[in-house]
Coordinates of N, CA and C in Angstrom, one line a residue:
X136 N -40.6 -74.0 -57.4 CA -40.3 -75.2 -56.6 C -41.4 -76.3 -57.0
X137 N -40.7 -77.7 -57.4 CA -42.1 -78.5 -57.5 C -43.0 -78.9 -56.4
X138 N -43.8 -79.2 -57.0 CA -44.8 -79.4 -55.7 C -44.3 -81.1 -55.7
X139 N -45.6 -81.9 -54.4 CA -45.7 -83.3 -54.1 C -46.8 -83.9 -54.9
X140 N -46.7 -85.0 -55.0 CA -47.3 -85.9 -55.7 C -47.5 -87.6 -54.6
X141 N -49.2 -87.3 -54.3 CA -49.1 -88.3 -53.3 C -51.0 -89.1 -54.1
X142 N -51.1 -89.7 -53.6 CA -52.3 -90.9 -53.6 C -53.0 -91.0 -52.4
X143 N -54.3 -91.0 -52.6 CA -55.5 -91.1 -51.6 C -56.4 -92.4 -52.0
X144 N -56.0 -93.4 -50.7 CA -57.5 -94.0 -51.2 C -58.1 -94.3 -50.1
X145 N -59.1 -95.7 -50.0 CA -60.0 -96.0 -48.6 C -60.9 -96.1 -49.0
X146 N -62.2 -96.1 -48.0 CA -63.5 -96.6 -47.9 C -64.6 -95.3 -47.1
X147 N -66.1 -95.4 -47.8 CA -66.7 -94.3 -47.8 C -68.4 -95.5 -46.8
X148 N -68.3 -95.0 -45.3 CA -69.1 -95.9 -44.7 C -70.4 -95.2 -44.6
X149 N -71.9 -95.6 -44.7 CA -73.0 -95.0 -44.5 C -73.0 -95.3 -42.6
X150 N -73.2 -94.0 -42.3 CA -73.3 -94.3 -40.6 C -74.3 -95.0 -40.0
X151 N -75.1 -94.7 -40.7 CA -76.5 -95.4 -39.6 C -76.4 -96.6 -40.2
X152 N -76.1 -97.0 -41.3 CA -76.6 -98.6 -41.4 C -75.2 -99.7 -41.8
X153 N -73.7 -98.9 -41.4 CA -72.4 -99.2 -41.4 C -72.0 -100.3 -42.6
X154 N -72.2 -99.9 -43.7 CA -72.0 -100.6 -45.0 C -71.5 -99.5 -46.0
X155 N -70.7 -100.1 -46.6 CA -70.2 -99.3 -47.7 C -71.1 -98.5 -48.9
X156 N -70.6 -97.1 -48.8 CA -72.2 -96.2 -49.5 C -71.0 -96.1 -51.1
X157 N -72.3 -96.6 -52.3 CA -72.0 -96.2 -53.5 C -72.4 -94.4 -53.9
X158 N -71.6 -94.2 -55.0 CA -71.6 -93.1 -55.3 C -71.1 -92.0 -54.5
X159 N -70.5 -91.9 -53.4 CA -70.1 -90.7 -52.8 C -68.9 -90.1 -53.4
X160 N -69.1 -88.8 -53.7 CA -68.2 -88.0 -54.3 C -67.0 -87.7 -53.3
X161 N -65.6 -88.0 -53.8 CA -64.7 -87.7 -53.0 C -63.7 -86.6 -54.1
X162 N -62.9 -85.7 -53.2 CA -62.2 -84.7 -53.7 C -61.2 -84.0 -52.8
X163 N -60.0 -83.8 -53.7 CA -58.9 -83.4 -52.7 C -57.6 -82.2 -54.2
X164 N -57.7 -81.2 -53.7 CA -56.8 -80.4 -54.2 C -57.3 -80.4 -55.8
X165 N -58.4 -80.9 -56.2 CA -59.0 -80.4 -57.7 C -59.2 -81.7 -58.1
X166 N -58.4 -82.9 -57.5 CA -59.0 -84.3 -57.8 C -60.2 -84.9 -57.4
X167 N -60.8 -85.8 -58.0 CA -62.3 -86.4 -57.7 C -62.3 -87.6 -58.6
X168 N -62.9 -88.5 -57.8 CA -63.6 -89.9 -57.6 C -65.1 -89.9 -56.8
X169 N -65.2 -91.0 -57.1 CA -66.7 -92.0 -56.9 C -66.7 -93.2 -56.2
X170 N -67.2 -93.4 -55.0 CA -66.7 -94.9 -54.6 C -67.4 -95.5 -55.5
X171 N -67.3 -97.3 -55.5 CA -68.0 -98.2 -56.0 C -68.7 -98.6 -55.2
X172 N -69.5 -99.6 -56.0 CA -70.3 -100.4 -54.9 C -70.3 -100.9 -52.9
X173 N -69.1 -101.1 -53.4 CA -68.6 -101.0 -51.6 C -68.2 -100.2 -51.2
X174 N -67.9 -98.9 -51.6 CA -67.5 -97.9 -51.0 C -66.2 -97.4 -51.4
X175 N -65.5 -98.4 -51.7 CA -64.2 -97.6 -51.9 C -63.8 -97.0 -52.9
X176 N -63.0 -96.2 -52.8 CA -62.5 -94.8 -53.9 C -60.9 -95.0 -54.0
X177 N -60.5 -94.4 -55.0 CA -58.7 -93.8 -55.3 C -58.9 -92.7 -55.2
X178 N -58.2 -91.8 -55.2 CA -57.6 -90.7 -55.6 C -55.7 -90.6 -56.2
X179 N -56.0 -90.6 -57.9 CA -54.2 -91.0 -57.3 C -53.4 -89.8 -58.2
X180 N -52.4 -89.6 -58.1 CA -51.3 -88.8 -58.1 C -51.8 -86.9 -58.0
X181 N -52.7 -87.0 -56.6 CA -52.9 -85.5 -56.7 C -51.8 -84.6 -56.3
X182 N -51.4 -83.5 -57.3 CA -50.0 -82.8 -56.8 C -51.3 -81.5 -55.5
X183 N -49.8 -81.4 -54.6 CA -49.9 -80.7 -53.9 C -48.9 -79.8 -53.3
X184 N -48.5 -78.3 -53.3 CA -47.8 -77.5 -53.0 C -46.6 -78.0 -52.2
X185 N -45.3 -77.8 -52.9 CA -44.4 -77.7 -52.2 C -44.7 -77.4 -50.7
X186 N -45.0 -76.6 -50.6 CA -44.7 -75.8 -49.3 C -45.9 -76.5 -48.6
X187 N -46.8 -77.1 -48.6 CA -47.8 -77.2 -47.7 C -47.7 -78.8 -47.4
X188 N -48.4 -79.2 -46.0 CA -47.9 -80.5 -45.4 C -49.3 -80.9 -45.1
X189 N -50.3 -80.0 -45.4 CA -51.6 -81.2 -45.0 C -53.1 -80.4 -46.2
X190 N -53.4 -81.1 -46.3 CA -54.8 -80.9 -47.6 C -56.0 -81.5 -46.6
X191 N -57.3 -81.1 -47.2 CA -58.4 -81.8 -46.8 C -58.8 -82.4 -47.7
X192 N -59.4 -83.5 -47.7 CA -60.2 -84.9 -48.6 C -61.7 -84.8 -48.1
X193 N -62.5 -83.9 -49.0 CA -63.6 -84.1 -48.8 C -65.0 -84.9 -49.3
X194 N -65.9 -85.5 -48.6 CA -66.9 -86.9 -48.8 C -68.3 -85.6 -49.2
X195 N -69.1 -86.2 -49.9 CA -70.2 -85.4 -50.5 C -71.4 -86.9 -51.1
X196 N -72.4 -86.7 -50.3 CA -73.6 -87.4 -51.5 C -74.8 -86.8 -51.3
X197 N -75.7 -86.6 -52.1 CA -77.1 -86.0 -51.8 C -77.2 -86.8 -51.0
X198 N -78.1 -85.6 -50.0 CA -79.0 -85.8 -49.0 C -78.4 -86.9 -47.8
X199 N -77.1 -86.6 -47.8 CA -75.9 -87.0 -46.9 C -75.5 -85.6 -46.2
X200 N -75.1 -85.5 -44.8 CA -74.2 -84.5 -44.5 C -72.5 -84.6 -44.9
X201 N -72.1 -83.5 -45.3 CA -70.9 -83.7 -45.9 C -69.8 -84.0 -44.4
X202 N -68.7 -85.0 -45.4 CA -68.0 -84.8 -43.9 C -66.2 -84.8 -44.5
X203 N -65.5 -84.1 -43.8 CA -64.3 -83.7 -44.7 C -63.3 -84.2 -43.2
X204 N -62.1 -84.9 -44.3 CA -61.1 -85.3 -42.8 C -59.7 -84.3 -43.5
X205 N -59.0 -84.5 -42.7 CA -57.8 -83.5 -42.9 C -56.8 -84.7 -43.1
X206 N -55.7 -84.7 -44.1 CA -54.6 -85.5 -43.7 C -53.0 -84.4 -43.5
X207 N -52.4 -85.3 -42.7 CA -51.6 -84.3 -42.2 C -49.9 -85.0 -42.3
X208 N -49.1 -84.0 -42.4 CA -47.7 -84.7 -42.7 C -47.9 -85.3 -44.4
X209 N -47.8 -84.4 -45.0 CA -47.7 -84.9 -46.3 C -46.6 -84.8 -47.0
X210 N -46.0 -86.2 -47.7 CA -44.7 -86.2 -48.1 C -44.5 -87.0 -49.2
X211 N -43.6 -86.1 -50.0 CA -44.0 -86.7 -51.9 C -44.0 -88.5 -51.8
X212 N -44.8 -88.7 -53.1 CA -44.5 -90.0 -53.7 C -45.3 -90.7 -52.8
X213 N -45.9 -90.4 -51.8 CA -46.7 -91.4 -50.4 C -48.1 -91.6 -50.8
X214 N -48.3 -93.1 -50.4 CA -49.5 -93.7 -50.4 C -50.3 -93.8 -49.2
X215 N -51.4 -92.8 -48.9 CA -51.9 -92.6 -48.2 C -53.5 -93.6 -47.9
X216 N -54.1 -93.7 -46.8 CA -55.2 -94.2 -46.6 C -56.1 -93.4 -45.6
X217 N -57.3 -93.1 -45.8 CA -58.5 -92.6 -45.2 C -60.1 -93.1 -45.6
X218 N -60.3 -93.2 -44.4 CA -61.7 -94.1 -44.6 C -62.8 -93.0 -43.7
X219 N -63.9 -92.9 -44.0 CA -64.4 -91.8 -43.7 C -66.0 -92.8 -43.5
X220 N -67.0 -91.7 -42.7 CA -68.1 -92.0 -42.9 C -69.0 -90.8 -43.3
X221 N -70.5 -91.5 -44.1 CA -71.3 -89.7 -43.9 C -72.9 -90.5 -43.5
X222 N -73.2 -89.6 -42.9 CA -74.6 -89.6 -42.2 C -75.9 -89.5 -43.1
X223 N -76.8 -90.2 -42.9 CA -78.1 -89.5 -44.0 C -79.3 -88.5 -43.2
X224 N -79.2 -87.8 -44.1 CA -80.0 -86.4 -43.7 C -81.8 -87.1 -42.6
X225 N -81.9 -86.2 -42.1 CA -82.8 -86.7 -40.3 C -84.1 -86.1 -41.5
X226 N -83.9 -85.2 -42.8 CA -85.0 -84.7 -43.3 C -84.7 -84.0 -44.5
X227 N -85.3 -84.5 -45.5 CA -84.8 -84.3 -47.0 C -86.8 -83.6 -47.7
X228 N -86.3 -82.0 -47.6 CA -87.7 -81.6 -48.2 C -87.4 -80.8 -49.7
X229 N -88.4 -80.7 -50.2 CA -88.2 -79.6 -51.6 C -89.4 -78.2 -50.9
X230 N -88.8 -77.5 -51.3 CA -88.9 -75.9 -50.9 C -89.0 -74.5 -51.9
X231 N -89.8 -73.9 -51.8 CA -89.7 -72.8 -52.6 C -89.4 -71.7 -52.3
X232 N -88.3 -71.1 -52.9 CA -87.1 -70.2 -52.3 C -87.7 -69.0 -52.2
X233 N -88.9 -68.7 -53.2 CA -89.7 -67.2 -53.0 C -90.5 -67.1 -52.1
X234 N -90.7 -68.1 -51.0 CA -91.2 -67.9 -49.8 C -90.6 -68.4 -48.5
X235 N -91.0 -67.5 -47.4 CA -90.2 -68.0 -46.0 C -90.8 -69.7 -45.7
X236 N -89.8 -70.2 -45.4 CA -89.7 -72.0 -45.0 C -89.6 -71.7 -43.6
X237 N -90.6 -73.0 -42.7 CA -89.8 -73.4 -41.4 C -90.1 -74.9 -41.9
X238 N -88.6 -75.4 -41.1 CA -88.7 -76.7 -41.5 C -87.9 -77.5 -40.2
X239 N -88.7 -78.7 -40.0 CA -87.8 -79.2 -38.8 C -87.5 -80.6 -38.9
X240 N -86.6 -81.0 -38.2 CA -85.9 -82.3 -38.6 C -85.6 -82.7 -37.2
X241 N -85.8 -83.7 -37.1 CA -86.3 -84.7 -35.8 C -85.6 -86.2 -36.0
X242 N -84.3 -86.0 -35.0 CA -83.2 -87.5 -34.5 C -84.2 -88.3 -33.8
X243 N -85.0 -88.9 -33.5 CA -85.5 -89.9 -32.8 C -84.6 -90.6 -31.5
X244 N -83.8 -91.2 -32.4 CA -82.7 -91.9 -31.1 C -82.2 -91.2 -30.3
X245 N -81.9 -89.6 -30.4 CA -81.3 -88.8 -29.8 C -82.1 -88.0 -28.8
X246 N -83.0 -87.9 -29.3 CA -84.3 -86.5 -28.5 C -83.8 -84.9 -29.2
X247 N -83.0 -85.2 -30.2 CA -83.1 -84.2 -30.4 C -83.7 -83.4 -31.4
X248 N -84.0 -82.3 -32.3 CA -84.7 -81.0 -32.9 C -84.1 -80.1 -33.3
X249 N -84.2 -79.8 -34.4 CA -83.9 -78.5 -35.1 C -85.0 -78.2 -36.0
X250 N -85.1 -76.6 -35.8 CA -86.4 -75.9 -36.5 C -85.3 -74.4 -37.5
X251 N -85.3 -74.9 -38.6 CA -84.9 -73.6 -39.1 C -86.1 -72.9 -39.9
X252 N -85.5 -71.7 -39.5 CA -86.9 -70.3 -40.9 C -85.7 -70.1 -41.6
X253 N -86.4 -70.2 -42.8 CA -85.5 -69.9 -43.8 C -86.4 -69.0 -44.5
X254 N -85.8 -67.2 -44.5 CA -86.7 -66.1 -45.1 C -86.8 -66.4 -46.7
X255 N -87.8 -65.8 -47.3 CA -88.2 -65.7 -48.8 C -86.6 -65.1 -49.7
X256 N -86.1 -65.7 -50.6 CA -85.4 -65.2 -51.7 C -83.8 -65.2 -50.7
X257 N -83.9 -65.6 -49.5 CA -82.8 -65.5 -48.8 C -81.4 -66.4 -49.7
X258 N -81.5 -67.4 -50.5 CA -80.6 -68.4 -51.0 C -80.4 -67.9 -52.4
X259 N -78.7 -68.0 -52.2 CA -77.7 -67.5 -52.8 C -77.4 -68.3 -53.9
X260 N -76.8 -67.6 -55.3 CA -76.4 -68.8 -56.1 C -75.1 -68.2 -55.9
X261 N -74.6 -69.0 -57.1 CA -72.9 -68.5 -57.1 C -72.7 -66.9 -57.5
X262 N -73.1 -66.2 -58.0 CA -73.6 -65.4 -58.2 C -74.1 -64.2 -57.6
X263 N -74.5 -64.4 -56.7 CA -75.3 -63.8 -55.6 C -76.5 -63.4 -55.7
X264 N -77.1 -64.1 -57.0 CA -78.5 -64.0 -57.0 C -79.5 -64.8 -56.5
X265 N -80.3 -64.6 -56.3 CA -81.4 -64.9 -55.2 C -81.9 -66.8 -56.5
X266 N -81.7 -67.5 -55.5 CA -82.5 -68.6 -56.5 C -84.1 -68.7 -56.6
X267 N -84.4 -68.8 -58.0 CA -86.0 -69.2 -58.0 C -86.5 -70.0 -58.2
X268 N -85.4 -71.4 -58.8 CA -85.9 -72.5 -58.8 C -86.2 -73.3 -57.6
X269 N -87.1 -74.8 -57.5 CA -87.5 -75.3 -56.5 C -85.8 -75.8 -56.0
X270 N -86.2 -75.9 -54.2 CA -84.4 -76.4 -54.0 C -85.3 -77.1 -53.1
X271 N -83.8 -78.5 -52.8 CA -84.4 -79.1 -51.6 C -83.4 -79.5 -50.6
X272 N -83.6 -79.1 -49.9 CA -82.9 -78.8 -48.3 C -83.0 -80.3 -47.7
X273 N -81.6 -81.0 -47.5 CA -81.2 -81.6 -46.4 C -80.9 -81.5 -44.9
X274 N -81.4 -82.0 -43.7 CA -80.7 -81.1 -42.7 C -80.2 -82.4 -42.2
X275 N -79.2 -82.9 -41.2 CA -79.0 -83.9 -40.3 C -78.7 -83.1 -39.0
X276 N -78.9 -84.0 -38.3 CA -78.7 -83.2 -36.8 C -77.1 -84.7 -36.4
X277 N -76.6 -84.1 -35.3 CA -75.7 -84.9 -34.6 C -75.6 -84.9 -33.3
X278 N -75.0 -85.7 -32.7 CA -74.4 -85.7 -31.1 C -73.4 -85.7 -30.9
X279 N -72.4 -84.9 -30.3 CA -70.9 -84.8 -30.0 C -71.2 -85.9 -28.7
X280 N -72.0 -86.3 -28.0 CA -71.8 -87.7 -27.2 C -71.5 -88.6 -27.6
X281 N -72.0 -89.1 -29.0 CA -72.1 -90.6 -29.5 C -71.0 -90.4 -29.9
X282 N -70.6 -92.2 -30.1 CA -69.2 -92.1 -30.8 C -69.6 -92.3 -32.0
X283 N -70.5 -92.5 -32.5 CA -70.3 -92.6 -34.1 C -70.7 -91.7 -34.8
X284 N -71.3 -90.5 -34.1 CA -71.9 -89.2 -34.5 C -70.3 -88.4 -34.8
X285 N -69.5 -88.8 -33.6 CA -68.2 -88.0 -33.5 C -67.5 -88.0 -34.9
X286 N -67.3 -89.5 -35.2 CA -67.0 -89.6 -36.8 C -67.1 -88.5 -37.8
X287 N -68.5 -87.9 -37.9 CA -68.7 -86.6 -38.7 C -68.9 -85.5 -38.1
X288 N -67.8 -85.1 -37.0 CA -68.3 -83.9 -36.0 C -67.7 -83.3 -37.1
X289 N -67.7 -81.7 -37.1 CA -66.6 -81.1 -37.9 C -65.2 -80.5 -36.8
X290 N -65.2 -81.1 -35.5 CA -64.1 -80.4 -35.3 C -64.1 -80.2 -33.8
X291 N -62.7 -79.6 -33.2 CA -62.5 -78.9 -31.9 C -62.2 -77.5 -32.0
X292 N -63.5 -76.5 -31.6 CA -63.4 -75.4 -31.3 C -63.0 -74.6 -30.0
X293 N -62.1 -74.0 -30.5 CA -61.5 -73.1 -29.3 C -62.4 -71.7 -28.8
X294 N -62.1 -71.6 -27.6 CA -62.5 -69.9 -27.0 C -61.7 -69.6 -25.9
X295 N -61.8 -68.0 -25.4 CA -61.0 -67.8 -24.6 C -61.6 -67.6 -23.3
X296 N -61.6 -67.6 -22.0 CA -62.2 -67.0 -21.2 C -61.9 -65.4 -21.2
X297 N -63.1 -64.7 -20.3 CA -62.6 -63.2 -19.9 C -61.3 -63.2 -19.9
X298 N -60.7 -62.1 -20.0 CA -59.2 -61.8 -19.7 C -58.2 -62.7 -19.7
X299 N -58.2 -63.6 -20.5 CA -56.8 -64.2 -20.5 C -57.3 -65.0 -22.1
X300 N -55.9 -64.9 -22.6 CA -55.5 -65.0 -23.9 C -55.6 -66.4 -24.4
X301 N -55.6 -67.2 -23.3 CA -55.7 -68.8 -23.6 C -56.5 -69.4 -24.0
X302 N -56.3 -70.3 -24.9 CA -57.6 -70.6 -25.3 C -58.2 -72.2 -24.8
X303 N -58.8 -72.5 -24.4 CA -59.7 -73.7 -24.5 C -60.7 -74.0 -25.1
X304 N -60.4 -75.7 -24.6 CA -61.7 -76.3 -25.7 C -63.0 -76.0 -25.3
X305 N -64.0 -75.7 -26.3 CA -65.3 -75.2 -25.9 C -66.4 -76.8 -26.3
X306 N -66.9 -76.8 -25.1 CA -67.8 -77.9 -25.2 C -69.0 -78.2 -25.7
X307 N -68.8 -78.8 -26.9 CA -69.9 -78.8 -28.2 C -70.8 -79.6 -27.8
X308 N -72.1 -79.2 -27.7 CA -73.6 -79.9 -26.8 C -74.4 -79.9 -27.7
X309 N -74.1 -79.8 -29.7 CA -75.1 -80.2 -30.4 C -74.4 -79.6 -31.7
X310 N -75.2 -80.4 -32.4 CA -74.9 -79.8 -34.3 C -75.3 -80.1 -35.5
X311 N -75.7 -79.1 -36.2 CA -76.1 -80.4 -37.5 C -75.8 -79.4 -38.7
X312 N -76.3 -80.2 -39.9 CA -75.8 -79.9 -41.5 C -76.9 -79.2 -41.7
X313 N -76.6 -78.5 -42.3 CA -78.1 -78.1 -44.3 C -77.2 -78.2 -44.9
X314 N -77.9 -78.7 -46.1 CA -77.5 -79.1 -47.2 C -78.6 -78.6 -48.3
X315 N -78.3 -77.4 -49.7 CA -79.4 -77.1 -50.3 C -79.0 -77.2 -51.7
X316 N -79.8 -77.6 -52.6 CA -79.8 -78.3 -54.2 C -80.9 -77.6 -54.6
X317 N -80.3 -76.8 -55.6 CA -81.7 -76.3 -56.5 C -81.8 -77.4 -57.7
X318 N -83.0 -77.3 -58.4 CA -84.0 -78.1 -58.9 C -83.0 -78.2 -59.9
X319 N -82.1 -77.5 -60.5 CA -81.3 -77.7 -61.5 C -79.7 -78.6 -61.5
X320 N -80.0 -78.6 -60.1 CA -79.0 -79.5 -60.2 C -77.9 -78.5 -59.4
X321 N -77.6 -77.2 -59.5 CA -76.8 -76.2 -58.5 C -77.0 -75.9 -57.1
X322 N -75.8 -76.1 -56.2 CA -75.5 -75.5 -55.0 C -75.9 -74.1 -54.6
X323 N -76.5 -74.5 -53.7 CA -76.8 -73.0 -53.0 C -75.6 -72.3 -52.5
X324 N -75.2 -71.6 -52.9 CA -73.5 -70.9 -52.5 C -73.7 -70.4 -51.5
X325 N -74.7 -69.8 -50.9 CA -74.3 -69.1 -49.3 C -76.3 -68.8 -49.2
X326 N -76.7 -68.5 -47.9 CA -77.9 -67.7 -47.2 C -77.1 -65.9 -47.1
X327 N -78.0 -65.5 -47.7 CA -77.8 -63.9 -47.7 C -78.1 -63.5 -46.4
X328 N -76.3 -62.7 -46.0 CA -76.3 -62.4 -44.8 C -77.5 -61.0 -44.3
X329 N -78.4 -60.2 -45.2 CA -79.3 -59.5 -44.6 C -80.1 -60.0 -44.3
X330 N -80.6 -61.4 -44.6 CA -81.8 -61.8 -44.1 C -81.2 -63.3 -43.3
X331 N -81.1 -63.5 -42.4 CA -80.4 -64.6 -41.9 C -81.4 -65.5 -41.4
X332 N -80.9 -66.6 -41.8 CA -81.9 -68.0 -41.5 C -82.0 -67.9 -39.5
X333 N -83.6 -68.5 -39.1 CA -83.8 -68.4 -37.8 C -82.9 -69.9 -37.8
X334 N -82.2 -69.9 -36.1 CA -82.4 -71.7 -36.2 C -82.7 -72.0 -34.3
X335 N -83.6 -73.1 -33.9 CA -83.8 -73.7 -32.5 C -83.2 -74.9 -32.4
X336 N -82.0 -75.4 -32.2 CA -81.4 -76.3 -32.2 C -82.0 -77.2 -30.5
X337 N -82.4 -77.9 -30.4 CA -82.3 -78.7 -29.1 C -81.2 -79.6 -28.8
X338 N -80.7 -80.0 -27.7 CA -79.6 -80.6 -27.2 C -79.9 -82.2 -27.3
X339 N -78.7 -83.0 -27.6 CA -79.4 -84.6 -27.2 C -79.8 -84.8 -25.7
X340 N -80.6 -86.1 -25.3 CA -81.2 -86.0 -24.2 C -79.8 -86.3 -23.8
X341 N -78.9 -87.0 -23.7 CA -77.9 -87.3 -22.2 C -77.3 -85.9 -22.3
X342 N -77.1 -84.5 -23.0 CA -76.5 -83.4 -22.5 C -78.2 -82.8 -21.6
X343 N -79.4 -83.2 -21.9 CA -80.1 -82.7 -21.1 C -80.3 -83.1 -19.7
X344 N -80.2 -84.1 -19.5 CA -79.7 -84.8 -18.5 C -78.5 -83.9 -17.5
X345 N -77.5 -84.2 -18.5 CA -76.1 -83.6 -17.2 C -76.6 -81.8 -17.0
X346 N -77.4 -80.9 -17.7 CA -77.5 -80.1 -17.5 C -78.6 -79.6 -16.7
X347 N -79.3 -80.5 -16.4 CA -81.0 -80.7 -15.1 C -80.7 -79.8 -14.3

């Protein structure tokens, strides 16, 4: 069965300072673009599975938190539009992977904190081997309060209560990114789950507030 053939374009906003961010990497179904100067990107004729009605379009720049939107109802030959924002990292350090890291990253405007340990040799390549090169870790913190934090939330997560099957929405009171780049220029593919990163996340002040 053939697949669809649709087009992606729009504009790629820096959050905190609400102007069009050059260079952000955009990608969808194996396609990829670059905005320009003002931000905006194509993506055009990415095919996409017969059978499937919605892809994700995801935004990427150093020392940005990544932030990916879903488009949904997808139908051949259609000219789509999505405009997206990404956030700049609250704390951009270089690190050395053969020893334990604590590193913390501090929102100002928000009140809020995050302290992660990151154990020695813990970071993954694609590979599964331990990286030795120098990496440098982005973190951004967020607030599911603000509206413009919400922009790069990743989402509404569900849970169930005891004993019943239903699910509700679970009220998200904080979040943030890592982001890790070894010195060569490769992605950290995953934190090795035997040694697991510590993390102390603090809440923004107005959830500290409603929770007094």
């Amino acid at each position: 069965m053939p697949g669809k053939t649709v087009s992606v374009a729009g504009r790629v906003l820096d959050l905190a300072y609400n102007h069009g961010l050059e260079g952000v990497a955009v990608s969808a179904m194996g396609k990829s673009a670059q905005t320009d100067k003002e931000g905006y990107y194509a993506l055009e004729k990415i095919t996409v599975p017969a059978n499937t009605s919605s892809m994700p379009v995801t935004f990427q720049k150093e020392n940005y938190a990544m932030n990916k939107k879903m488009l949904y109802g997808i139908e051949d030959g259609k000219n789509y539009s999505i405009y997206a924002d990404v956030k700049p990292a609250n704390l951009v350090q270089a690190v050395d992977p053969s020893v334990e890291n604590t590193l913390t990253a501090v929102d100002s405007n928000t009140n809020q904190k995050v302290t992660v340990t990151i154990p020695a040799f813990s970071m993954l390549d694609e590979n599964n081997k331990p990286v030795q090169d120098e990496v440098t870790v982005a973190i951004t913190l967020g607030d599911p309060t603000s509206q413009n934090d919400m922009k790069i939330f990743p989402g509404t997560f569900l849970g169930t209560e005891p004993q019943s099957i239903v699910p509700a929405t679970i009220e998200s009171v904080a979040f943030f990114s890592i982001e890790a780049t070894a010195k060569n220029g490769g992605k950290i593919a995953k934190f090795d789950p035997k040694y697991p990163a510590g993390v102390s996340l603090s809440i923004p002040q107005s959830m500290q507030n409603k929770y007094k």
